[in-house]
Amino acid sequence: MVGEIAEVLLTFGGAAHRDQVIDRLGAHRSRDGFRDLDLRARAVAVFDAHSRLDAGYGRVRPLFRRPFGPGAYRWALTAEAEAFLRAGSEAKRAS
């Protein structure tokens, strides 16, 4: 789910409201109108786990951040994560 959240944020230009991200995740998962009721809770937990400064094991840095501070519903990629993902996307297009 970490990769999916990162991909969705990238498609929104690197940042989006939490509900937009979760709606997009749900659209990828919905089958015959069925929605995963636990999706919101899992997405929030994954985002939180990968946005904490102490989330990085060793020297790994967080992937996500809240640009408007704690408690805000705006989610974003960190600058490092966004640069890495954009470079990977450009490399795929070039090959």
Short mmCIF file of N, CA, C and O in Angstrom, two decimals:
data_model
loop_
_atom_site.label_atom_id
_atom_site.label_comp_id
_atom_site.label_asym_id
_atom_site.label_seq_id
_atom_site.Cartn_x
_atom_site.Cartn_y
_atom_site.Cartn_z
N MET A 1 0.81 -1.19 0.00
CA MET A 1 0.00 0.00 0.00
C MET A 1 0.87 1.27 0.00
O MET A 1 0.44 2.28 -0.50
N VAL A 2 2.07 1.17 0.53
CA VAL A 2 2.98 2.32 0.53
C VAL A 2 3.22 2.80 -0.90
O VAL A 2 3.11 4.00 -1.20
N GLY A 3 3.51 1.86 -1.79
CA GLY A 3 3.74 2.21 -3.19
C GLY A 3 2.51 2.80 -3.85
O GLY A 3 2.62 3.73 -4.65
N GLU A 4 1.35 2.27 -3.52
CA GLU A 4 0.11 2.78 -4.10
C GLU A 4 -0.16 4.21 -3.66
O GLU A 4 -0.55 5.06 -4.48
N ILE A 5 0.05 4.49 -2.39
CA ILE A 5 -0.15 5.86 -1.89
C ILE A 5 0.83 6.80 -2.59
O ILE A 5 0.46 7.88 -3.03
N ALA A 6 2.07 6.37 -2.71
CA ALA A 6 3.08 7.20 -3.38
C ALA A 6 2.70 7.46 -4.84
O ALA A 6 2.81 8.59 -5.32
N GLU A 7 2.23 6.43 -5.54
CA GLU A 7 1.83 6.60 -6.94
C GLU A 7 0.66 7.56 -7.07
O GLU A 7 0.64 8.41 -7.96
N VAL A 8 -0.32 7.43 -6.19
CA VAL A 8 -1.48 8.32 -6.24
C VAL A 8 -1.04 9.76 -5.98
O VAL A 8 -1.44 10.67 -6.70
N LEU A 9 -0.22 9.97 -4.96
CA LEU A 9 0.27 11.32 -4.68
C LEU A 9 1.03 11.89 -5.87
O LEU A 9 0.89 13.06 -6.20
N LEU A 10 1.82 11.06 -6.52
CA LEU A 10 2.57 11.51 -7.68
C LEU A 10 1.63 11.93 -8.80
O LEU A 10 1.88 12.95 -9.47
N THR A 11 0.55 11.19 -9.02
CA THR A 11 -0.40 11.56 -10.08
C THR A 11 -1.10 12.88 -9.77
O THR A 11 -1.53 13.58 -10.68
N PHE A 12 -1.21 13.22 -8.49
CA PHE A 12 -1.81 14.49 -8.09
C PHE A 12 -0.75 15.60 -8.00
O PHE A 12 -1.02 16.65 -7.42
N GLY A 13 0.43 15.37 -8.50
CA GLY A 13 1.46 16.39 -8.47
C GLY A 13 2.29 16.40 -7.21
O GLY A 13 3.01 17.35 -6.94
N GLY A 14 2.19 15.35 -6.40
CA GLY A 14 3.00 15.24 -5.20
C GLY A 14 2.26 15.47 -3.91
O GLY A 14 2.77 15.16 -2.83
N ALA A 15 1.03 16.02 -3.98
CA ALA A 15 0.25 16.28 -2.77
C ALA A 15 -1.23 16.28 -3.10
O ALA A 15 -1.62 16.62 -4.21
N ALA A 16 -2.03 15.89 -2.12
CA ALA A 16 -3.49 15.89 -2.30
C ALA A 16 -4.15 15.76 -0.94
O ALA A 16 -3.52 15.38 0.05
N HIS A 17 -5.43 16.05 -0.91
CA HIS A 17 -6.20 15.85 0.31
C HIS A 17 -6.31 14.36 0.58
O HIS A 17 -6.43 13.56 -0.36
N ARG A 18 -6.26 13.99 1.83
CA ARG A 18 -6.32 12.58 2.23
C ARG A 18 -7.50 11.86 1.59
O ARG A 18 -7.37 10.73 1.11
N ASP A 19 -8.67 12.49 1.56
CA ASP A 19 -9.85 11.83 1.00
C ASP A 19 -9.70 11.54 -0.49
O ASP A 19 -10.18 10.52 -0.97
N GLN A 20 -9.04 12.43 -1.23
CA GLN A 20 -8.79 12.18 -2.65
C GLN A 20 -7.90 10.95 -2.83
O GLN A 20 -8.13 10.14 -3.73
N VAL A 21 -6.88 10.85 -2.01
CA VAL A 21 -5.97 9.71 -2.09
C VAL A 21 -6.71 8.42 -1.79
O VAL A 21 -6.62 7.44 -2.53
N ILE A 22 -7.49 8.41 -0.73
CA ILE A 22 -8.22 7.21 -0.32
C ILE A 22 -9.27 6.85 -1.36
O ILE A 22 -9.46 5.67 -1.68
N ASP A 23 -9.94 7.84 -1.93
CA ASP A 23 -10.92 7.57 -2.99
C ASP A 23 -10.26 6.92 -4.19
O ASP A 23 -10.79 5.97 -4.78
N ARG A 24 -9.08 7.41 -4.56
CA ARG A 24 -8.37 6.83 -5.71
C ARG A 24 -7.91 5.41 -5.40
O ARG A 24 -8.01 4.52 -6.24
N LEU A 25 -7.44 5.17 -4.18
CA LEU A 25 -7.07 3.81 -3.78
C LEU A 25 -8.28 2.90 -3.85
O LEU A 25 -8.19 1.76 -4.32
N GLY A 26 -9.41 3.39 -3.38
CA GLY A 26 -10.64 2.60 -3.41
C GLY A 26 -11.10 2.30 -4.82
O GLY A 26 -11.60 1.20 -5.09
N ALA A 27 -10.93 3.25 -5.72
CA ALA A 27 -11.33 3.04 -7.12
C ALA A 27 -10.52 1.91 -7.74
O ALA A 27 -11.04 1.15 -8.56
N HIS A 28 -9.28 1.78 -7.34
CA HIS A 28 -8.44 0.71 -7.86
C HIS A 28 -8.83 -0.64 -7.29
O HIS A 28 -8.53 -1.68 -7.87
N ARG A 29 -9.49 -0.63 -6.14
CA ARG A 29 -9.83 -1.88 -5.45
C ARG A 29 -11.30 -2.29 -5.61
O ARG A 29 -11.64 -3.41 -5.32
N SER A 30 -12.15 -1.37 -6.02
CA SER A 30 -13.58 -1.70 -6.03
C SER A 30 -13.90 -2.73 -7.11
O SER A 30 -13.39 -2.70 -8.21
N ARG A 31 -14.75 -3.65 -6.71
CA ARG A 31 -15.21 -4.70 -7.62
C ARG A 31 -16.72 -4.79 -7.47
O ARG A 31 -17.23 -5.05 -6.37
N ASP A 32 -17.43 -4.57 -8.54
CA ASP A 32 -18.89 -4.67 -8.51
C ASP A 32 -19.49 -3.81 -7.40
O ASP A 32 -20.42 -4.21 -6.71
N GLY A 33 -18.94 -2.61 -7.22
CA GLY A 33 -19.47 -1.70 -6.22
C GLY A 33 -19.03 -1.99 -4.80
O GLY A 33 -19.36 -1.26 -3.89
N PHE A 34 -18.29 -3.07 -4.58
CA PHE A 34 -17.82 -3.42 -3.25
C PHE A 34 -16.61 -2.56 -2.90
O PHE A 34 -15.69 -2.44 -3.68
N ARG A 35 -16.65 -1.96 -1.74
CA ARG A 35 -15.52 -1.15 -1.26
C ARG A 35 -14.96 -1.77 0.00
O ARG A 35 -15.70 -2.23 0.86
N ASP A 36 -13.67 -1.75 0.10
CA ASP A 36 -13.00 -2.25 1.30
C ASP A 36 -13.23 -1.25 2.44
O ASP A 36 -12.74 -0.13 2.40
N LEU A 37 -14.01 -1.66 3.42
CA LEU A 37 -14.37 -0.76 4.51
C LEU A 37 -13.19 -0.42 5.41
O LEU A 37 -13.21 0.60 6.08
N ASP A 38 -12.18 -1.25 5.41
CA ASP A 38 -11.00 -0.99 6.23
C ASP A 38 -9.95 -0.17 5.50
O ASP A 38 -8.91 0.14 6.07
N LEU A 39 -10.20 0.17 4.25
CA LEU A 39 -9.21 0.86 3.44
C LEU A 39 -8.76 2.17 4.08
O LEU A 39 -7.57 2.45 4.15
N ARG A 40 -9.71 2.98 4.53
CA ARG A 40 -9.36 4.28 5.13
C ARG A 40 -8.43 4.09 6.32
O ARG A 40 -7.39 4.74 6.42
N ALA A 41 -8.78 3.18 7.21
CA ALA A 41 -7.96 2.97 8.41
C ALA A 41 -6.58 2.46 8.04
O ALA A 41 -5.58 2.91 8.61
N ARG A 42 -6.50 1.53 7.09
CA ARG A 42 -5.19 1.01 6.69
C ARG A 42 -4.36 2.07 5.99
O ARG A 42 -3.16 2.20 6.26
N ALA A 43 -4.98 2.87 5.12
CA ALA A 43 -4.25 3.92 4.42
C ALA A 43 -3.70 4.96 5.39
O ALA A 43 -2.53 5.37 5.28
N VAL A 44 -4.51 5.36 6.35
CA VAL A 44 -4.06 6.34 7.34
C VAL A 44 -2.92 5.75 8.18
O VAL A 44 -1.91 6.43 8.43
N ALA A 45 -3.04 4.50 8.57
CA ALA A 45 -1.99 3.86 9.37
C ALA A 45 -0.68 3.76 8.59
O ALA A 45 0.40 4.04 9.12
N VAL A 46 -0.78 3.38 7.32
CA VAL A 46 0.43 3.28 6.48
C VAL A 46 1.05 4.66 6.29
O VAL A 46 2.27 4.83 6.42
N PHE A 47 0.22 5.66 5.98
CA PHE A 47 0.74 7.01 5.81
C PHE A 47 1.45 7.47 7.08
O PHE A 47 2.57 7.98 7.02
N ASP A 48 0.79 7.29 8.21
CA ASP A 48 1.39 7.72 9.48
C ASP A 48 2.70 7.00 9.77
O ASP A 48 3.67 7.61 10.20
N ALA A 49 2.72 5.71 9.51
CA ALA A 49 3.94 4.92 9.78
C ALA A 49 5.11 5.37 8.91
O ALA A 49 6.26 5.30 9.34
N HIS A 50 4.82 5.85 7.71
CA HIS A 50 5.89 6.24 6.80
C HIS A 50 6.08 7.75 6.71
O HIS A 50 6.77 8.24 5.82
N SER A 51 5.48 8.47 7.65
CA SER A 51 5.69 9.91 7.69
C SER A 51 6.37 10.36 8.98
O SER A 51 6.76 11.51 9.10
N ARG A 52 6.50 9.46 9.92
CA ARG A 52 7.16 9.80 11.18
C ARG A 52 8.66 9.96 10.96
O ARG A 52 9.26 9.21 10.19
N LEU A 53 9.25 10.89 11.64
CA LEU A 53 10.69 11.09 11.52
C LEU A 53 11.46 9.88 12.02
O LEU A 53 12.55 9.60 11.55
N ASP A 54 10.89 9.15 12.97
CA ASP A 54 11.57 7.96 13.47
C ASP A 54 11.15 6.71 12.71
O ASP A 54 11.48 5.60 13.10
N ALA A 55 10.40 6.89 11.60
CA ALA A 55 9.93 5.75 10.82
C ALA A 55 11.07 5.06 10.09
O ALA A 55 11.02 3.88 9.82
N GLY A 56 12.09 5.83 9.77
CA GLY A 56 13.19 5.27 9.01
C GLY A 56 14.04 4.34 9.84
O GLY A 56 14.41 4.65 10.96
N TYR A 57 14.28 3.18 9.33
CA TYR A 57 15.14 2.21 10.00
C TYR A 57 16.55 2.47 9.51
O TYR A 57 16.81 2.46 8.32
N GLY A 58 17.45 2.74 10.42
CA GLY A 58 18.80 3.08 10.01
C GLY A 58 18.81 4.49 9.44
O GLY A 58 18.44 5.44 10.08
N ARG A 59 19.18 4.60 8.16
CA ARG A 59 19.27 5.91 7.53
C ARG A 59 18.15 6.19 6.54
O ARG A 59 18.23 7.13 5.77
N VAL A 60 17.11 5.39 6.53
CA VAL A 60 16.00 5.60 5.62
C VAL A 60 15.13 6.75 6.14
O VAL A 60 14.80 6.81 7.31
N ARG A 61 14.78 7.65 5.25
CA ARG A 61 13.98 8.80 5.64
C ARG A 61 12.50 8.56 5.34
O ARG A 61 12.16 7.72 4.51
N PRO A 62 11.62 9.33 5.97
CA PRO A 62 10.18 9.18 5.70
C PRO A 62 9.86 9.45 4.23
O PRO A 62 10.53 10.25 3.57
N LEU A 63 8.81 8.82 3.74
CA LEU A 63 8.36 9.01 2.36
C LEU A 63 7.29 10.08 2.25
O LEU A 63 7.15 10.74 1.22
N PHE A 64 6.51 10.23 3.32
CA PHE A 64 5.35 11.11 3.30
C PHE A 64 5.47 12.20 4.35
O PHE A 64 6.21 12.07 5.32
N ARG A 65 4.67 13.27 4.14
CA ARG A 65 4.64 14.36 5.11
C ARG A 65 3.29 15.05 5.07
O ARG A 65 2.52 14.86 4.11
N ARG A 66 3.00 15.82 6.08
CA ARG A 66 1.80 16.66 6.13
C ARG A 66 2.29 18.10 5.97
O ARG A 66 2.79 18.69 6.92
N PRO A 67 2.15 18.68 4.77
CA PRO A 67 2.71 20.01 4.54
C PRO A 67 2.08 21.11 5.38
O PRO A 67 2.71 22.15 5.59
N PHE A 68 0.87 20.90 5.89
CA PHE A 68 0.23 21.92 6.72
C PHE A 68 0.28 21.58 8.20
O PHE A 68 -0.45 22.15 9.00
N GLY A 69 1.14 20.63 8.56
CA GLY A 69 1.37 20.31 9.96
C GLY A 69 0.55 19.14 10.47
O GLY A 69 -0.32 18.62 9.78
N PRO A 70 0.84 18.72 11.71
CA PRO A 70 0.15 17.59 12.32
C PRO A 70 -1.37 17.82 12.36
O PRO A 70 -1.83 18.93 12.61
N GLY A 71 -2.10 16.77 12.10
CA GLY A 71 -3.55 16.86 12.14
C GLY A 71 -4.18 17.34 10.85
O GLY A 71 -5.39 17.24 10.69
N ALA A 72 -3.39 17.87 9.93
CA ALA A 72 -3.93 18.34 8.66
C ALA A 72 -4.25 17.14 7.77
O ALA A 72 -3.64 16.08 7.89
N TYR A 73 -5.20 17.31 6.89
CA TYR A 73 -5.62 16.22 6.01
C TYR A 73 -4.95 16.28 4.64
O TYR A 73 -5.30 15.51 3.76
N ARG A 74 -4.02 17.19 4.46
CA ARG A 74 -3.27 17.26 3.21
C ARG A 74 -2.09 16.32 3.34
O ARG A 74 -1.31 16.40 4.29
N TRP A 75 -1.96 15.40 2.39
CA TRP A 75 -0.85 14.46 2.36
C TRP A 75 0.07 14.82 1.22
O TRP A 75 -0.36 15.31 0.18
N ALA A 76 1.36 14.57 1.41
CA ALA A 76 2.34 14.87 0.37
C ALA A 76 3.51 13.91 0.44
O ALA A 76 3.78 13.31 1.48
N LEU A 77 4.18 13.79 -0.69
CA LEU A 77 5.44 13.08 -0.72
C LEU A 77 6.52 14.00 -0.16
O LEU A 77 6.43 15.22 -0.31
N THR A 78 7.53 13.43 0.48
CA THR A 78 8.68 14.26 0.86
C THR A 78 9.39 14.65 -0.44
O THR A 78 9.21 14.02 -1.49
N ALA A 79 10.19 15.68 -0.37
CA ALA A 79 10.92 16.14 -1.57
C ALA A 79 11.81 15.03 -2.12
O ALA A 79 11.88 14.83 -3.34
N GLU A 80 12.45 14.29 -1.23
CA GLU A 80 13.34 13.22 -1.67
C GLU A 80 12.57 12.10 -2.36
O GLU A 80 12.98 11.59 -3.39
N ALA A 81 11.44 11.71 -1.79
CA ALA A 81 10.63 10.64 -2.38
C ALA A 81 10.07 11.08 -3.73
O ALA A 81 10.09 10.30 -4.69
N GLU A 82 9.61 12.31 -3.81
CA GLU A 82 9.06 12.79 -5.09
C GLU A 82 10.14 12.83 -6.17
O GLU A 82 9.90 12.40 -7.30
N ALA A 83 11.32 13.31 -5.83
CA ALA A 83 12.41 13.36 -6.81
C ALA A 83 12.78 11.95 -7.27
O ALA A 83 12.99 11.71 -8.46
N PHE A 84 12.86 11.01 -6.34
CA PHE A 84 13.19 9.63 -6.67
C PHE A 84 12.14 9.02 -7.60
O PHE A 84 12.47 8.40 -8.61
N LEU A 85 10.86 9.21 -7.27
CA LEU A 85 9.79 8.63 -8.09
C LEU A 85 9.72 9.28 -9.46
O LEU A 85 9.50 8.59 -10.46
N ARG A 86 9.91 10.57 -9.53
CA ARG A 86 9.88 11.26 -10.83
C ARG A 86 11.06 10.80 -11.70
O ARG A 86 10.91 10.60 -12.89
N ALA A 87 12.22 10.63 -11.10
CA ALA A 87 13.39 10.17 -11.85
C ALA A 87 13.13 8.76 -12.39
O ALA A 87 13.47 8.45 -13.54
N GLY A 88 12.51 7.90 -11.59
CA GLY A 88 12.18 6.56 -12.04
C GLY A 88 11.16 6.56 -13.16
O GLY A 88 11.28 5.80 -14.13
N SER A 89 10.17 7.44 -13.08
CA SER A 89 9.16 7.54 -14.14
C SER A 89 9.78 8.03 -15.44
O SER A 89 9.47 7.53 -16.52
N GLU A 90 10.68 8.99 -15.35
CA GLU A 90 11.34 9.51 -16.54
C GLU A 90 12.24 8.46 -17.16
O GLU A 90 12.34 8.34 -18.38
N ALA A 91 12.92 7.68 -16.34
CA ALA A 91 13.79 6.62 -16.84
C ALA A 91 12.98 5.56 -17.58
O ALA A 91 13.41 5.05 -18.62
N LYS A 92 11.79 5.23 -17.07
CA LYS A 92 10.93 4.25 -17.74
C LYS A 92 10.49 4.75 -19.10
O LYS A 92 10.46 4.01 -20.07
N ARG A 93 10.11 6.04 -19.18
CA ARG A 93 9.67 6.62 -20.44
C ARG A 93 10.79 6.69 -21.47
O ARG A 93 10.57 6.54 -22.65
N ALA A 94 12.02 6.91 -20.98
CA ALA A 94 13.16 7.03 -21.88
C ALA A 94 13.58 5.69 -22.49
O ALA A 94 14.17 5.64 -23.56
N SER A 95 13.28 4.61 -21.79
CA SER A 95 13.73 3.30 -22.29
C SER A 95 12.72 2.62 -23.18
O SER A 95 11.76 3.00 -23.60
#
